[in-house]
């Protein structure tokens, strides 16, 4: 096929327009990844000369009990937050797309507010709510006669990880809800009308029409929440710092300690690369699964 | 005229931030970076004094000061970024805790030869030079306030229950029993902030070792003792006993700084173990009826001595790659002068300054705190390597949370230290 001069000019303009953004992406996204990998192969305290140690940092990580514990916590964290955020987000989206609901913009805003609140502020608020001695959560439990459930949510190793998962879900469900709402609104209404005419019940409509059609959206939501679950740092850092005694330690908090408190930048970077590989593999699997089952309409 | 430019990298040190204001959390949130004069320091009681000091130096030496102001806990990565970004750095104002790392990493100019500071040392409290001398070389000059610790108590509550402040451990128990019907906790502490837990250890270990805690720490780090030795385990037992006897406010490990200070000032807890840096915070908008008193940290056993813990001011050092080392030294000299030390001392209500010619604050609490200085031992985490420090922090928190035993905590710390030694750690005295 012959490429016309007009086409060539269009391409040139297109690439020229893309170039600045591409350069920014290259410098601030791609280069740090490669430089990070380079750092992960070094023994470096951040100040002194680097010493190349090959995959020594990676070997150390797989023998580091605290790192492995943190990785395990990340897996649990990711599983529960992905499930929690997506189920709640989907249910909320169904509720918030019903035409019978009054004051819809207000409801949507209310559920989206936690997303726009800074994580630091959100974390601090929750640290007060969950405070064992004067926190609202325990006070409420006591008020309704469930004082047996009141506890030190953030310092009891048995519940601390679960508590963090709950707070994370509270923070990010609104974000996933918005994506589900967008997905639901893009679905063709004829299908639903036809289903209802054929006598389908609401549950059947959701199960056999909504969910299959929403698979690409579900895929996006799972992917973003999965990445969020593995890369969580701020909430954990603010609420527990990874404690007590590593009970809520996740890879990013461990990496922070190692790199910036113990001055082992190379080792800390290696930890993040291991996490990157884990997330990458899971993302590929998840994308393949959702792509295979996607429906077109 | 050629205007030289001196860049001063300012770090909001723990001690500095605490001493200055009691607005530590605010400092933690505001991490300024850039060539700005809008320092965190400008939001603190000493802010105006610092600003004046910089201005005076600029005028006197016809220079322009650029400040980069970071919170202590983010300092290392911020400094790393500044260094890699080629920012001009001439003077470092460090948390004393960071000095050892910076000195041993070759980031500082040794203060000897051309950069001899013997004239400055003459006006400083001798103990400060000792703290900032590592491997036989002085690396920094102490500026600002020297700190100590003690047990603050709420005089109104104590009057109400008719008791005197605790002197020994068993007094805590008597007070606890009298407070219980009132629903007031005996002690509060910022347990969520793990780096504050070692304060309890410093004092406890200091008492237990009859004041030899620094020497024994040095011996341990040289491998002549172990963290699993009886003295360490016993210190952990004492600290855990505080929790077992329900002396801490419920959920102590979930309290951040604001919550801990808040519970004390609001009368939800009767006592608070803390440093001299808390005094300005107690004086800043106290609630009605809040009248804090101060005594020595109670002794765990009758025959133990009173021991307190504190720091030797902030470390002012010359950055090794500074292009203006002479000017940097001049800035340090200027900063530590009698006149400027007085300016800062007054603004920050320092209990005692590193400059021996400058009297400390006349606040009644500061006057009491000054009496604690003769029995004050330097923070041991200024000596511990960061890995050991962190191990202490998390284990002390867990001990109080009753999630570990004294023996297991000691083993954990020793394992961390053994691992460090395996990787080549060597203590430099």
Coordinates of C-alpha atoms in Angstrom, one line a residue, chain A residues 69-183:
Chain A
X69 CA 6.1 -12.2 56.2
X70 CA 5.4 -8.8 54.6
X71 CA 4.8 -10.5 51.2
X72 CA 2.3 -12.8 52.8
X73 CA 0.5 -9.9 54.4
X74 CA 0.4 -8.2 51.0
X75 CA -1.2 -11.2 49.5
X76 CA -3.9 -11.3 52.2
X77 CA -4.3 -7.6 52.0
X78 CA -4.7 -7.7 48.2
X79 CA -7.1 -10.6 48.2
X80 CA -9.5 -9.1 50.8
X81 CA -9.3 -5.5 49.5
X82 CA -9.9 -6.7 45.9
X83 CA -12.9 -8.7 47.0
X84 CA -14.3 -6.1 49.4
X85 CA -13.8 -3.1 47.2
X86 CA -15.3 -4.7 44.1
X87 CA -18.3 -6.4 45.7
X88 CA -19.2 -3.2 47.7
X89 CA -18.4 -1.0 44.7
X90 CA -20.6 -3.1 42.4
X91 CA -23.5 -3.1 44.8
X92 CA -23.2 0.6 45.4
X93 CA -23.0 1.2 41.7
X94 CA -26.2 -0.8 41.2
X95 CA -27.9 1.2 43.9
X96 CA -26.6 4.5 42.5
X97 CA -27.8 3.9 39.0
X98 CA -31.4 3.2 39.9
X99 CA -33.6 5.9 38.5
X100 CA -35.9 5.7 41.5
X101 CA -33.3 7.0 43.9
X102 CA -33.8 10.6 44.9
X103 CA -30.9 13.1 45.4
X104 CA -28.6 10.9 43.3
X105 CA -25.8 13.4 42.9
X106 CA -25.7 13.8 46.6
X107 CA -25.4 10.1 47.2
X108 CA -22.7 9.7 44.6
X109 CA -20.8 12.6 46.2
X110 CA -21.1 11.1 49.7
X111 CA -19.7 7.8 48.6
X112 CA -16.9 9.4 46.6
X113 CA -15.7 11.8 49.3
X114 CA -13.3 9.4 50.9
X115 CA -11.5 9.0 47.6
X116 CA -10.7 12.6 47.4
X117 CA -9.7 13.0 51.0
X118 CA -5.9 12.8 51.4
X119 CA -4.8 9.4 52.6
X120 CA -2.9 11.0 55.4
X121 CA -6.0 12.9 56.7
X122 CA -8.1 9.8 56.2
X123 CA -5.6 7.7 58.1
X124 CA -5.4 10.1 61.0
X125 CA -9.2 10.3 61.2
X126 CA -9.4 6.5 61.4
X127 CA -6.6 6.3 63.9
X128 CA -8.9 8.4 66.2
X129 CA -12.0 6.5 65.3
X130 CA -10.3 3.2 66.1
X131 CA -8.5 4.4 69.2
X132 CA -9.0 1.8 71.9
X133 CA -9.7 4.2 74.8
X134 CA -11.8 6.9 73.3
X135 CA -12.4 5.9 69.7
X136 CA -15.9 6.1 68.2
X137 CA -15.9 2.5 67.0
X138 CA -15.4 1.0 70.4
X139 CA -17.8 3.5 72.0
X140 CA -20.5 2.5 69.5
X141 CA -19.9 -1.2 70.1
X142 CA -20.3 -0.5 73.9
X143 CA -23.4 1.5 73.3
X144 CA -25.1 -1.3 71.5
X145 CA -24.1 -3.9 74.0
X146 CA -21.3 -5.4 72.0
X147 CA -18.5 -4.3 74.3
X148 CA -17.1 -7.8 74.0
X149 CA -16.0 -6.8 70.5
X150 CA -14.3 -3.6 71.5
X151 CA -10.6 -3.9 71.3
X152 CA -7.3 -2.2 70.3
X153 CA -8.0 -2.4 66.7
X154 CA -4.6 -1.1 65.6
X155 CA -2.4 -2.7 68.2
X156 CA -3.9 -6.1 68.5
X157 CA -1.9 -8.4 66.2
X158 CA -4.9 -10.7 65.7
X159 CA -7.0 -8.0 64.1
X160 CA -4.7 -5.3 62.9
X161 CA -4.4 -6.5 59.4
X162 CA -8.1 -7.0 59.0
X163 CA -8.6 -3.5 60.4
X164 CA -6.3 -2.0 57.9
X165 CA -8.1 -3.9 55.1
X166 CA -11.4 -2.5 56.3
X167 CA -10.1 1.1 56.3
X168 CA -8.6 0.6 52.9
X169 CA -12.0 -0.7 51.6
X170 CA -13.7 2.4 53.2
X171 CA -11.2 4.7 51.5
X172 CA -11.3 3.3 48.0
X173 CA -14.7 1.7 47.4
X174 CA -16.0 5.0 46.1
X175 CA -13.4 5.0 43.3
X176 CA -14.4 1.6 42.1
X177 CA -18.1 2.5 42.4
X178 CA -17.6 5.3 40.0
X179 CA -16.0 3.0 37.4
X180 CA -18.8 0.5 37.8
X181 CA -21.4 3.3 37.4
X182 CA -19.7 4.4 34.2
X183 CA -19.7 0.8 33.0

